[in-house]
């Protein structure tokens, strides 16, 4: 079965620096890989989607890469701000109906 | 676009009681998903619907769990004879219809969840 691994330790980073999060999976490469943000007590919020044939996707200060050879996606937050503090979840598309399998998430804490 | 609405936000119940949660998806969205999330973990898939048809139920969904989506609008998730292990955040998400390789149909919009505590 597909396993998804994200850094379990919180990432503490200083404001203005780049945060880099890792998502590794074990088996087949999904057609899509997504990143969501989740704040305490709230539902996840979609950030970015990258297809298996795309190497990189950007949205404002966010960048996602997808390496199907390494079975890995990297998520970057550049010029990080305290408002970026949250848990970031990696999700793999499991079927054509949109079923997602999520990683456990990585907490990011940005200090001023 | 009023967002996905879930009610109640919090539910405290005693072991053995039945509980029902409601999810109102975004109006034009035809797909609806239920997930369960425990502390420190990501959401785990429970079941999903395309319109009123239930497509799949996870093996996590024991016989005590049932979900419905009458008329393809709102959905309910019922847990019978609750157990302490059912304590979790129950999340609902919806996605809009899309065709072919459309990305938009794969983006899920989540509600704020219903937090269940079984005493």
PDB file of C-alpha atoms in Angstrom:
ATOM      1  CA  UNK A   1       0.000   0.000   0.000  1.00  0.00           C
ATOM      2  CA  UNK A   2       1.082   3.573  -0.611  1.00  0.00           C
ATOM      3  CA  UNK A   3       2.834   5.261   2.294  1.00  0.00           C
ATOM      4  CA  UNK A   4       3.394   9.003   2.518  1.00  0.00           C
ATOM      5  CA  UNK A   5       6.090  10.450   4.736  1.00  0.00           C
ATOM      6  CA  UNK A   6       6.414  14.056   5.812  1.00  0.00           C
ATOM      7  CA  UNK A   7       8.829  15.465   8.378  1.00  0.00           C
ATOM      8  CA  UNK A   8       7.206  14.823  11.720  1.00  0.00           C
ATOM      9  CA  UNK A   9       9.322  17.392  13.542  1.00  0.00           C
ATOM     10  CA  UNK A  10       8.168  20.982  13.462  1.00  0.00           C
ATOM     11  CA  UNK A  11      10.164  23.307  11.269  1.00  0.00           C
ATOM     12  CA  UNK A  12      11.166  26.442  13.136  1.00  0.00           C
ATOM     13  CA  UNK A  13      12.319  29.201  10.840  1.00  0.00           C
ATOM     14  CA  UNK A  14      13.131  32.861  11.067  1.00  0.00           C
ATOM     15  CA  UNK A  15      11.019  35.409   9.234  1.00  0.00           C
ATOM     16  CA  UNK A  16      12.358  36.144   5.764  1.00  0.00           C
ATOM     17  CA  UNK A  17      14.029  32.760   5.324  1.00  0.00           C
ATOM     18  CA  UNK A  18      12.894  29.961   3.005  1.00  0.00           C
ATOM     19  CA  UNK A  19      11.086  26.985   4.501  1.00  0.00           C
ATOM     20  CA  UNK A  20      11.482  23.685   2.648  1.00  0.00           C
ATOM     21  CA  UNK A  21       9.167  20.754   3.382  1.00  0.00           C
ATOM     22  CA  UNK A  22       9.517  17.220   2.072  1.00  0.00           C
ATOM     23  CA  UNK A  23       6.890  14.700   0.998  1.00  0.00           C
ATOM     24  CA  UNK A  24       8.071  11.190   0.120  1.00  0.00           C
ATOM     25  CA  UNK A  25       5.889   8.353  -1.099  1.00  0.00           C
ATOM     26  CA  UNK A  26       6.683   4.698  -1.513  1.00  0.00           C
ATOM     27  CA  UNK A  27       4.875   3.153  -4.452  1.00  0.00           C
ATOM     28  CA  UNK A  28       3.291   4.391  -7.647  1.00  0.00           C
ATOM     29  CA  UNK A  29       3.505   8.011  -8.713  1.00  0.00           C
ATOM     30  CA  UNK A  30       0.106   9.709  -8.620  1.00  0.00           C
ATOM     31  CA  UNK A  31      -1.300  11.678 -11.506  1.00  0.00           C
ATOM     32  CA  UNK A  32      -1.523  14.686  -9.205  1.00  0.00           C
ATOM     33  CA  UNK A  33       0.094  15.712  -5.963  1.00  0.00           C
ATOM     34  CA  UNK A  34      -1.388  18.497  -3.870  1.00  0.00           C
ATOM     35  CA  UNK A  35      -0.342  20.641  -0.931  1.00  0.00           C
ATOM     36  CA  UNK A  36      -2.799  21.958   1.639  1.00  0.00           C
ATOM     37  CA  UNK A  37      -2.434  24.273   4.599  1.00  0.00           C
ATOM     38  CA  UNK A  38      -4.222  23.589   7.877  1.00  0.00           C
ATOM     39  CA  UNK A  39      -4.582  25.958  10.810  1.00  0.00           C
ATOM     40  CA  UNK A  40      -5.502  24.664  14.286  1.00  0.00           C
ATOM     41  CA  UNK A  41      -9.171  23.758  14.551  1.00  0.00           C
ATOM     42  CA  UNK A  42      -9.806  24.382  10.853  1.00  0.00           C
ATOM     43  CA  UNK A  43     -10.126  22.275   7.730  1.00  0.00           C
ATOM     44  CA  UNK A  44      -7.304  22.061   5.185  1.00  0.00           C
ATOM     45  CA  UNK A  45      -7.085  24.760   2.524  1.00  0.00           C
ATOM     46  CA  UNK A  46      -5.811  23.974  -0.974  1.00  0.00           C
ATOM     47  CA  UNK A  47      -2.577  25.670  -1.993  1.00  0.00           C
ATOM     48  CA  UNK A  48      -1.024  24.043  -5.061  1.00  0.00           C
ATOM     49  CA  UNK A  49      -1.464  21.078  -7.378  1.00  0.00           C
ATOM     50  CA  UNK A  50       1.281  19.612  -9.557  1.00  0.00           C
ATOM     51  CA  UNK A  51       0.892  16.977 -12.243  1.00  0.00           C
ATOM     52  CA  UNK A  52       3.224  14.005 -12.608  1.00  0.00           C
ATOM     53  CA  UNK A  53       4.589  15.422 -15.875  1.00  0.00           C
ATOM     54  CA  UNK A  54       5.374  18.816 -14.318  1.00  0.00           C
ATOM     55  CA  UNK A  55       8.658  19.475 -12.583  1.00  0.00           C
ATOM     56  CA  UNK A  56       7.798  22.703 -10.816  1.00  0.00           C
ATOM     57  CA  UNK A  57       4.822  24.920 -10.000  1.00  0.00           C
ATOM     58  CA  UNK A  58       4.798  28.372  -8.448  1.00  0.00           C
ATOM     59  CA  UNK A  59       2.191  30.553  -6.820  1.00  0.00           C
ATOM     60  CA  UNK A  60       3.314  33.833  -5.296  1.00  0.00           C
ATOM     61  CA  UNK A  61       5.843  32.906  -2.564  1.00  0.00           C
ATOM     62  CA  UNK A  62       5.131  29.179  -2.846  1.00  0.00           C
ATOM     63  CA  UNK A  63       6.952  26.682  -5.018  1.00  0.00           C
ATOM     64  CA  UNK A  64       6.378  22.954  -5.435  1.00  0.00           C
ATOM     65  CA  UNK A  65       8.588  20.437  -7.194  1.00  0.00           C
ATOM     66  CA  UNK A  66       7.721  16.869  -8.120  1.00  0.00           C
ATOM     67  CA  UNK A  67      10.356  14.236  -8.841  1.00  0.00           C
ATOM     68  CA  UNK A  68       8.753  10.919  -9.823  1.00  0.00           C
ATOM     69  CA  UNK A  69      12.161   9.221  -9.963  1.00  0.00           C
ATOM     70  CA  UNK A  70      12.904  10.077  -6.343  1.00  0.00           C
ATOM     71  CA  UNK A  71       9.198   9.706  -5.433  1.00  0.00           C
ATOM     72  CA  UNK A  72       9.412  13.049  -3.724  1.00  0.00           C
ATOM     73  CA  UNK A  73       7.811  16.463  -3.690  1.00  0.00           C
ATOM     74  CA  UNK A  74       9.388  19.532  -2.127  1.00  0.00           C
ATOM     75  CA  UNK A  75       7.349  22.518  -0.947  1.00  0.00           C
ATOM     76  CA  UNK A  76       9.070  25.858  -0.504  1.00  0.00           C
ATOM     77  CA  UNK A  77       7.840  29.001   1.216  1.00  0.00           C
ATOM     78  CA  UNK A  78      10.122  31.886   0.305  1.00  0.00           C
ATOM     79  CA  UNK A  79      10.415  35.097   2.320  1.00  0.00           C
ATOM     80  CA  UNK A  80       8.472  33.397   5.104  1.00  0.00           C
ATOM     81  CA  UNK A  81       6.215  35.429   7.385  1.00  0.00           C
ATOM     82  CA  UNK A  82       4.738  34.676  10.831  1.00  0.00           C
ATOM     83  CA  UNK A  83       1.351  34.352   9.091  1.00  0.00           C
ATOM     84  CA  UNK A  84       2.748  31.314   7.249  1.00  0.00           C
ATOM     85  CA  UNK A  85       2.835  29.409  10.556  1.00  0.00           C
ATOM     86  CA  UNK A  86       0.579  26.393  10.090  1.00  0.00           C
ATOM     87  CA  UNK A  87       0.654  22.681   9.312  1.00  0.00           C
ATOM     88  CA  UNK A  88       1.270  21.799   5.680  1.00  0.00           C
ATOM     89  CA  UNK A  89      -0.177  18.596   4.288  1.00  0.00           C
ATOM     90  CA  UNK A  90       0.899  16.675   1.220  1.00  0.00           C
ATOM     91  CA  UNK A  91      -1.862  14.728  -0.559  1.00  0.00           C
ATOM     92  CA  UNK A  92      -1.721  12.198  -3.366  1.00  0.00           C
ATOM     93  CA  UNK A  93      -4.566  11.574  -5.773  1.00  0.00           C
ATOM     94  CA  UNK A  94      -5.627   7.938  -5.425  1.00  0.00           C
ATOM     95  CA  UNK A  95      -8.236   7.559  -8.150  1.00  0.00           C
ATOM     96  CA  UNK A  96     -10.075   9.364 -10.919  1.00  0.00           C
ATOM     97  CA  UNK A  97     -12.911  10.293  -8.545  1.00  0.00           C
ATOM     98  CA  UNK A  98     -10.643  12.556  -6.535  1.00  0.00           C
ATOM     99  CA  UNK A  99      -9.945  10.413  -3.499  1.00  0.00           C
ATOM    100  CA  UNK A 100      -6.927  11.833  -1.659  1.00  0.00           C
ATOM    101  CA  UNK A 101      -4.414  10.167   0.623  1.00  0.00           C
ATOM    102  CA  UNK A 102      -2.794  12.640   3.012  1.00  0.00           C
ATOM    103  CA  UNK A 103       0.518  12.648   4.790  1.00  0.00           C
ATOM    104  CA  UNK A 104       0.628  13.450   8.503  1.00  0.00           C
ATOM    105  CA  UNK A 105       1.724  17.007   7.799  1.00  0.00           C
ATOM    106  CA  UNK A 106       4.633  19.178   8.898  1.00  0.00           C
ATOM    107  CA  UNK A 107       4.163  22.070  11.284  1.00  0.00           C
ATOM    108  CA  UNK A 108       5.940  25.280  10.328  1.00  0.00           C
ATOM    109  CA  UNK A 109       6.606  27.978  12.905  1.00  0.00           C
ATOM    110  CA  UNK A 110       7.902  31.301  11.605  1.00  0.00           C
ATOM    111  CA  UNK A 111       9.312  33.601  14.260  1.00  0.00           C
ATOM    112  CA  UNK A 112       9.776  37.352  13.790  1.00  0.00           C
TER     113      UNK A 112
ATOM    114  CA  UNK B   1     -19.434  30.784  -2.877  1.00  0.00           C
ATOM    115  CA  UNK B   2     -20.397  30.383   0.767  1.00  0.00           C
ATOM    116  CA  UNK B   3     -18.008  27.523   1.503  1.00  0.00           C
ATOM    117  CA  UNK B   4     -18.552  24.071   2.943  1.00  0.00           C
ATOM    118  CA  UNK B   5     -20.591  24.144   6.132  1.00  0.00           C
ATOM    119  CA  UNK B   6     -20.462  21.470   8.830  1.00  0.00           C
ATOM    120  CA  UNK B   7     -22.716  21.129  11.851  1.00  0.00           C
ATOM    121  CA  UNK B   8     -22.323  20.838  14.700  1.00  0.00           C
ATOM    122  CA  UNK B   9     -18.787  22.158  15.204  1.00  0.00           C
ATOM    123  CA  UNK B  10     -18.406  20.219  18.425  1.00  0.00           C
ATOM    124  CA  UNK B  11     -20.193  17.173  19.778  1.00  0.00           C
ATOM    125  CA  UNK B  12     -19.688  15.555  23.154  1.00  0.00           C
ATOM    126  CA  UNK B  13     -21.435  12.265  23.695  1.00  0.00           C
ATOM    127  CA  UNK B  14     -21.380   9.286  25.971  1.00  0.00           C
ATOM    128  CA  UNK B  15     -20.126   5.930  24.805  1.00  0.00           C
ATOM    129  CA  UNK B  16     -22.907   3.907  23.218  1.00  0.00           C
ATOM    130  CA  UNK B  17     -24.918   6.881  21.993  1.00  0.00           C
ATOM    131  CA  UNK B  18     -25.650   7.597  18.329  1.00  0.00           C
ATOM    132  CA  UNK B  19     -24.497  10.825  16.702  1.00  0.00           C
ATOM    133  CA  UNK B  20     -25.192  12.427  13.333  1.00  0.00           C
ATOM    134  CA  UNK B  21     -23.177  15.098  11.560  1.00  0.00           C
ATOM    135  CA  UNK B  22     -24.286  17.219   8.645  1.00  0.00           C
ATOM    136  CA  UNK B  23     -22.302  18.638   5.762  1.00  0.00           C
ATOM    137  CA  UNK B  24     -23.563  21.238   3.282  1.00  0.00           C
ATOM    138  CA  UNK B  25     -21.201  21.400   0.295  1.00  0.00           C
ATOM    139  CA  UNK B  26     -20.659  24.351  -2.014  1.00  0.00           C
ATOM    140  CA  UNK B  27     -23.810  24.514  -4.100  1.00  0.00           C
ATOM    141  CA  UNK B  28     -22.508  23.636  -7.552  1.00  0.00           C
ATOM    142  CA  UNK B  29     -20.158  20.905  -6.319  1.00  0.00           C
ATOM    143  CA  UNK B  30     -21.256  17.383  -7.229  1.00  0.00           C
ATOM    144  CA  UNK B  31     -18.608  15.436  -5.312  1.00  0.00           C
ATOM    145  CA  UNK B  32     -18.573  15.194  -1.555  1.00  0.00           C
ATOM    146  CA  UNK B  33     -15.973  13.526   0.663  1.00  0.00           C
ATOM    147  CA  UNK B  34     -15.800  12.554   4.327  1.00  0.00           C
ATOM    148  CA  UNK B  35     -12.501  12.263   6.174  1.00  0.00           C
ATOM    149  CA  UNK B  36     -11.512  11.603   9.770  1.00  0.00           C
ATOM    150  CA  UNK B  37      -8.532  13.267  11.408  1.00  0.00           C
ATOM    151  CA  UNK B  38      -6.911  12.481  14.734  1.00  0.00           C
ATOM    152  CA  UNK B  39      -4.327  14.586  16.528  1.00  0.00           C
ATOM    153  CA  UNK B  40      -0.989  14.712  14.741  1.00  0.00           C
ATOM    154  CA  UNK B  41      -2.261  12.863  11.697  1.00  0.00           C
ATOM    155  CA  UNK B  42      -3.494  13.886   8.277  1.00  0.00           C
ATOM    156  CA  UNK B  43      -7.095  13.391   7.204  1.00  0.00           C
ATOM    157  CA  UNK B  44      -8.011   9.757   6.467  1.00  0.00           C
ATOM    158  CA  UNK B  45     -10.511   9.022   3.724  1.00  0.00           C
ATOM    159  CA  UNK B  46     -13.823   7.548   4.866  1.00  0.00           C
ATOM    160  CA  UNK B  47     -16.233   7.729   1.935  1.00  0.00           C
ATOM    161  CA  UNK B  48     -17.291   9.848  -0.996  1.00  0.00           C
ATOM    162  CA  UNK B  49     -20.263  10.629  -3.203  1.00  0.00           C
ATOM    163  CA  UNK B  50     -20.792  11.740  -6.749  1.00  0.00           C
ATOM    164  CA  UNK B  51     -24.198  13.397  -6.604  1.00  0.00           C
ATOM    165  CA  UNK B  52     -26.307  10.967  -4.535  1.00  0.00           C
ATOM    166  CA  UNK B  53     -24.285   7.850  -5.374  1.00  0.00           C
ATOM    167  CA  UNK B  54     -21.860   6.591  -2.740  1.00  0.00           C
ATOM    168  CA  UNK B  55     -18.761   5.510  -4.648  1.00  0.00           C
ATOM    169  CA  UNK B  56     -16.594   3.860  -2.035  1.00  0.00           C
ATOM    170  CA  UNK B  57     -16.387   3.215   1.677  1.00  0.00           C
ATOM    171  CA  UNK B  58     -13.025   2.874   3.397  1.00  0.00           C
ATOM    172  CA  UNK B  59     -12.393  -0.191   5.518  1.00  0.00           C
ATOM    173  CA  UNK B  60     -12.076   2.358   8.352  1.00  0.00           C
ATOM    174  CA  UNK B  61     -15.836   2.759   8.087  1.00  0.00           C
ATOM    175  CA  UNK B  62     -17.201  -0.066  10.204  1.00  0.00           C
ATOM    176  CA  UNK B  63     -20.829  -1.186  10.139  1.00  0.00           C
ATOM    177  CA  UNK B  64     -21.539   1.379  12.843  1.00  0.00           C
ATOM    178  CA  UNK B  65     -20.897   4.177  10.356  1.00  0.00           C
ATOM    179  CA  UNK B  66     -23.311   5.175   7.626  1.00  0.00           C
ATOM    180  CA  UNK B  67     -23.299   8.106   5.252  1.00  0.00           C
ATOM    181  CA  UNK B  68     -26.009   9.407   2.981  1.00  0.00           C
ATOM    182  CA  UNK B  69     -26.412  12.147   0.455  1.00  0.00           C
ATOM    183  CA  UNK B  70     -30.089  12.290  -0.471  1.00  0.00           C
ATOM    184  CA  UNK B  71     -30.835  14.209  -3.651  1.00  0.00           C
ATOM    185  CA  UNK B  72     -27.158  14.911  -4.114  1.00  0.00           C
ATOM    186  CA  UNK B  73     -27.179  17.955  -1.876  1.00  0.00           C
ATOM    187  CA  UNK B  74     -26.235  17.867   1.819  1.00  0.00           C
ATOM    188  CA  UNK B  75     -24.760  14.756   3.391  1.00  0.00           C
ATOM    189  CA  UNK B  76     -25.045  13.154   6.815  1.00  0.00           C
ATOM    190  CA  UNK B  77     -22.614  10.887   8.604  1.00  0.00           C
ATOM    191  CA  UNK B  78     -24.082   8.787  11.403  1.00  0.00           C
ATOM    192  CA  UNK B  79     -22.129   6.823  13.974  1.00  0.00           C
ATOM    193  CA  UNK B  80     -24.104   4.292  15.979  1.00  0.00           C
ATOM    194  CA  UNK B  81     -23.073   2.976  19.391  1.00  0.00           C
ATOM    195  CA  UNK B  82     -20.136   5.365  19.640  1.00  0.00           C
ATOM    196  CA  UNK B  83     -16.853   4.176  21.110  1.00  0.00           C
ATOM    197  CA  UNK B  84     -14.042   6.210  22.627  1.00  0.00           C
ATOM    198  CA  UNK B  85     -11.915   5.378  19.577  1.00  0.00           C
ATOM    199  CA  UNK B  86     -14.379   7.338  17.441  1.00  0.00           C
ATOM    200  CA  UNK B  87     -13.190  10.577  19.039  1.00  0.00           C
ATOM    201  CA  UNK B  88     -11.715  12.627  16.206  1.00  0.00           C
ATOM    202  CA  UNK B  89     -12.320  15.555  13.875  1.00  0.00           C
ATOM    203  CA  UNK B  90     -14.699  14.617  11.071  1.00  0.00           C
ATOM    204  CA  UNK B  91     -14.057  16.666   7.949  1.00  0.00           C
ATOM    205  CA  UNK B  92     -16.236  17.106   4.902  1.00  0.00           C
ATOM    206  CA  UNK B  93     -14.982  18.364   1.547  1.00  0.00           C
ATOM    207  CA  UNK B  94     -16.530  18.993  -1.836  1.00  0.00           C
ATOM    208  CA  UNK B  95     -15.238  19.483  -5.352  1.00  0.00           C
ATOM    209  CA  UNK B  96     -16.746  20.875  -8.508  1.00  0.00           C
ATOM    210  CA  UNK B  97     -17.493  18.905 -11.635  1.00  0.00           C
ATOM    211  CA  UNK B  98     -14.853  18.864 -14.320  1.00  0.00           C
ATOM    212  CA  UNK B  99     -14.177  17.155 -17.588  1.00  0.00           C
ATOM    213  CA  UNK B 100     -11.193  15.321 -18.932  1.00  0.00           C
ATOM    214  CA  UNK B 101      -7.938  16.396 -17.401  1.00  0.00           C
ATOM    215  CA  UNK B 102      -9.471  19.361 -15.612  1.00  0.00           C
ATOM    216  CA  UNK B 103      -7.501  20.322 -12.536  1.00  0.00           C
ATOM    217  CA  UNK B 104     -10.431  22.055 -10.861  1.00  0.00           C
ATOM    218  CA  UNK B 105     -12.322  18.834 -10.224  1.00  0.00           C
ATOM    219  CA  UNK B 106      -9.409  17.579  -8.122  1.00  0.00           C
ATOM    220  CA  UNK B 107      -9.270  20.558  -5.767  1.00  0.00           C
ATOM    221  CA  UNK B 108     -11.174  19.845  -2.571  1.00  0.00           C
ATOM    222  CA  UNK B 109     -12.750  22.536  -0.426  1.00  0.00           C
ATOM    223  CA  UNK B 110     -12.996  21.572   3.214  1.00  0.00           C
ATOM    224  CA  UNK B 111     -15.364  22.566   5.942  1.00  0.00           C
ATOM    225  CA  UNK B 112     -14.160  23.477   9.427  1.00  0.00           C
ATOM    226  CA  UNK B 113     -15.011  19.982  10.682  1.00  0.00           C
ATOM    227  CA  UNK B 114     -17.013  18.494  13.527  1.00  0.00           C
ATOM    228  CA  UNK B 115     -14.975  17.579  16.573  1.00  0.00           C
ATOM    229  CA  UNK B 116     -16.410  14.506  18.297  1.00  0.00           C
ATOM    230  CA  UNK B 117     -15.517  13.620  21.868  1.00  0.00           C
ATOM    231  CA  UNK B 118     -16.808  10.299  23.184  1.00  0.00           C
ATOM    232  CA  UNK B 119     -16.696  10.058  26.979  1.00  0.00           C
TER     233      UNK B 119
END
